[in-house]
Short mmCIF file of C-alpha atoms in Angstrom, two decimals:
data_model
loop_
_atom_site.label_atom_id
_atom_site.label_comp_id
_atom_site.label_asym_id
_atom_site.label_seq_id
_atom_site.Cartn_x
_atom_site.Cartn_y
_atom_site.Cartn_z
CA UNK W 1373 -30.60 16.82 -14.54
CA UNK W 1374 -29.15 20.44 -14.99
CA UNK W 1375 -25.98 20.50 -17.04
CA UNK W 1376 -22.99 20.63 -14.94
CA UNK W 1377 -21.07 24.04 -16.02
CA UNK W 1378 -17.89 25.51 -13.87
CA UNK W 1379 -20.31 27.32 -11.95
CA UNK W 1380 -22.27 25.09 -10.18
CA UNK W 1381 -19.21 22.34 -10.71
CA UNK W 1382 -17.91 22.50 -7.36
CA UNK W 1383 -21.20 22.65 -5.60
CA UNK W 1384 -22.44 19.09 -6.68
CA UNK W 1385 -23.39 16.74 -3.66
CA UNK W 1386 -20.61 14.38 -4.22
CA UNK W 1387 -17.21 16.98 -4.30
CA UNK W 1388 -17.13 17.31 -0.47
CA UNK W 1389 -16.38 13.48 0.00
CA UNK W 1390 -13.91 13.69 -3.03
CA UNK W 1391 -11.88 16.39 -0.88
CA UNK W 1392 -12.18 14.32 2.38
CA UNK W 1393 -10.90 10.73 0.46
CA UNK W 1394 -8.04 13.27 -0.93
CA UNK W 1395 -7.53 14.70 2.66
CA UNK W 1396 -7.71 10.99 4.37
CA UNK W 1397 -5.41 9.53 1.59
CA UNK W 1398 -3.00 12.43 1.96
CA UNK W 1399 -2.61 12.65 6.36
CA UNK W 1400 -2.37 8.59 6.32
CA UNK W 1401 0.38 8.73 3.62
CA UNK W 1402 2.23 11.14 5.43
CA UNK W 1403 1.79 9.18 8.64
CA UNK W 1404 2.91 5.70 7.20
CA UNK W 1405 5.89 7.55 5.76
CA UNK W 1406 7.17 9.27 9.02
CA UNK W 1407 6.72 5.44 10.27
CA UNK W 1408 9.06 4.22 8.31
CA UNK W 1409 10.98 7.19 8.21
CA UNK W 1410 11.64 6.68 12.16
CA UNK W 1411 11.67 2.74 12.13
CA UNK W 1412 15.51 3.58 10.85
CA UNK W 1413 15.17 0.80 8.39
CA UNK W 1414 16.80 2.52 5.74
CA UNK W 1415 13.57 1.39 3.51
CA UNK W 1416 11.55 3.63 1.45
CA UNK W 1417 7.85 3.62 1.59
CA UNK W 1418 7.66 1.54 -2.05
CA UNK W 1419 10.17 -0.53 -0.71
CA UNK W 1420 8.62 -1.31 2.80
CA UNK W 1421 5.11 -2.17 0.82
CA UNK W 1422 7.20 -4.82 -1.49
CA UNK W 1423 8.78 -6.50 1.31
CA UNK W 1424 5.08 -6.24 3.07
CA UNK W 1425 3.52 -7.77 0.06
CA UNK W 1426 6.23 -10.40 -0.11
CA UNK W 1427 5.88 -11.28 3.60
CA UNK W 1428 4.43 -14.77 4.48
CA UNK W 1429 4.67 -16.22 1.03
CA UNK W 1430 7.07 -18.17 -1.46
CA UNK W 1431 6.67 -15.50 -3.48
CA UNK W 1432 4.79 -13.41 -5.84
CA UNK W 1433 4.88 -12.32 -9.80
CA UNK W 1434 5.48 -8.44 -10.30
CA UNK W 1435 1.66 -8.05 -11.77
CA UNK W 1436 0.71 -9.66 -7.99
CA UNK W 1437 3.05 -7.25 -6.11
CA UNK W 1438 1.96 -4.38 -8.60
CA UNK W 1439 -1.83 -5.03 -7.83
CA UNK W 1440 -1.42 -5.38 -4.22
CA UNK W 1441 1.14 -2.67 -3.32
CA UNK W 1442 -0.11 -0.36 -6.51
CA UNK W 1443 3.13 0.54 -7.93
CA UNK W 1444 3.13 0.86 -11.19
CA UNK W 1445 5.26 -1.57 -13.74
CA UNK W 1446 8.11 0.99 -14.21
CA UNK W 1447 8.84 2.32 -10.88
CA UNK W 1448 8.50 -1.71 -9.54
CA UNK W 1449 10.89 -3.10 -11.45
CA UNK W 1450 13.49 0.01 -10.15
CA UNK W 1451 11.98 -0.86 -6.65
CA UNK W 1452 13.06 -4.57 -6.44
CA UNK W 1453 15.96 -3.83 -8.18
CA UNK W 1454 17.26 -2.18 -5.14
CA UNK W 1455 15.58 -4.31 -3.09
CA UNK W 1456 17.81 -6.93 -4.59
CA UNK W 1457 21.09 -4.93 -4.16
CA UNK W 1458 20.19 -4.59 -0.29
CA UNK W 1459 20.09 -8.52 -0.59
CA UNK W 1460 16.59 -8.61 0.52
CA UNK W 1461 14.62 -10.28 -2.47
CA UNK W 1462 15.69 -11.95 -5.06
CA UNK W 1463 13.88 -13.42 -8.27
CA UNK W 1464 13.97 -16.13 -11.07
CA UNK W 1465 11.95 -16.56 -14.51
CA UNK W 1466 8.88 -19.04 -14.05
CA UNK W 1467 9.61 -22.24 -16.02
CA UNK W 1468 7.75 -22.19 -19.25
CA UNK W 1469 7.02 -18.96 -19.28
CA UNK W 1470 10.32 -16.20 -19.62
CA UNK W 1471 7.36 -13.35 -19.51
CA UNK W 1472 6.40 -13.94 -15.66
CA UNK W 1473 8.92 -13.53 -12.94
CA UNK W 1474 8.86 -14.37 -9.23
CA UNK W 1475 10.21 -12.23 -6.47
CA UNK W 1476 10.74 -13.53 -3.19
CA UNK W 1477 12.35 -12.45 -0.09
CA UNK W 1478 15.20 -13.48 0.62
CA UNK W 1479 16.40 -14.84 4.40
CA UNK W 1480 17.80 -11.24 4.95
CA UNK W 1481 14.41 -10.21 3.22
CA UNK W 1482 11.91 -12.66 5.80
CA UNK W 1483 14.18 -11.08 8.96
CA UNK W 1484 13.22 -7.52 8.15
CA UNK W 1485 9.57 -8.14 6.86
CA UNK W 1486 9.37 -10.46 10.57
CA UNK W 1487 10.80 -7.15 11.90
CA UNK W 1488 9.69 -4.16 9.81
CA UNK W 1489 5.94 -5.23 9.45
CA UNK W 1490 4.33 -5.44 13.06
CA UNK W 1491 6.46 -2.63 13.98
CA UNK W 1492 4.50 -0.32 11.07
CA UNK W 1493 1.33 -2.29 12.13
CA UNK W 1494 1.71 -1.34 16.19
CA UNK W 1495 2.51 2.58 14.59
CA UNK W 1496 -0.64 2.75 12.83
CA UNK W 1497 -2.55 0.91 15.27
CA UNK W 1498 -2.03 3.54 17.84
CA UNK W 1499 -4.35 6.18 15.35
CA UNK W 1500 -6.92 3.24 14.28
CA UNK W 1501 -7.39 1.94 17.43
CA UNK W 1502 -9.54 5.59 18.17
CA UNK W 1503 -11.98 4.15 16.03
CA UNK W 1504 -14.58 1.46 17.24
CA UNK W 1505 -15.27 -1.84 15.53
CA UNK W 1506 -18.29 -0.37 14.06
CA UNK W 1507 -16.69 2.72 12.70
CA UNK W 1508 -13.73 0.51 11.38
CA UNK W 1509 -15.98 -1.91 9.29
CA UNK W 1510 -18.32 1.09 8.04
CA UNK W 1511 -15.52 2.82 6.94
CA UNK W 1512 -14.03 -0.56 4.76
CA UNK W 1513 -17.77 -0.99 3.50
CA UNK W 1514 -18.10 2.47 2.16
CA UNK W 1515 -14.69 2.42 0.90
CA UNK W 1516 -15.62 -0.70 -1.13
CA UNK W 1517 -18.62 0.82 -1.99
CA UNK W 1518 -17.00 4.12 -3.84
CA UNK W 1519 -13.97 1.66 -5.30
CA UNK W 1520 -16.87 -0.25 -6.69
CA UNK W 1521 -18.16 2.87 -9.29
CA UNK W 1522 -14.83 3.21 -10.98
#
């Protein structure tokens, strides 16, 4: 295998679908923003994925919330922190265990994640629904795929 130098860097087989997954990840962000953006909830995007997360449970600890909404530790705990000025979650220490804390929506909290969520679900449902079953579950398999080498 020739030695990779910053010549021939940029020309390896694998850098074209590095720029696409940075190209995908970047035009969905920016679409699931504007969604919120024009849903008028007055939520950010970190916000609306916490209350997402939190949706149809009793609740969750922050390492589940963290690991399914990938925010990390710091910028959560400044996330449900307004979350729980708006009134929308609140939280409590798990019995036994003063390390782990549960966040849960509150009834404000369940009204906009019963709101909020199949609105942002119908808004990005207008773009995936271009793509066909098929293309839909190649694109989660190869998705798992390339998640699976890191």
């Amino acid at each position: 295998m020739p030695e990779i130098t910053a010549k021939n860097a940029a020309s390896q087989d694998f850098v074209p679908l590095v720029r696409e997954l940075l190209n995908a990840y970047s035009v969905f962000a920016s679409y699931d923003a504007d969604g919120h953006r024009l849903s008028g909830s007055g939520l950010t995007v970190p916000q609306a994925n916490v209350i997402f997360a939190l949706g149809n449970t009793d609740g969750l600890t922050c390492k589940d919330i963290g690991d399914l909404t990938h925010i990390t530790k710091g910028t959560l705990t400044g996330v449900i922190d307004r979350l729980e000025a708006k009134g929308l979650v609140e939280r409590w220490a798990v019995e036994g265990d003063g390390r782990k804390t549960i966040v849960a929506l509150t009834r404000a909290g369940e009204r906009t994640f019963n709101r909020e969520f199949p609105r942002q679900i119908a808004y990005l449902k207008e773009r995936f629904d271009a793509l066909s079953e098929r293309d839909l579950k190649q694109a989660v398999t190869s998705l798992q795929k390339i998640a699976g080498l890191f």
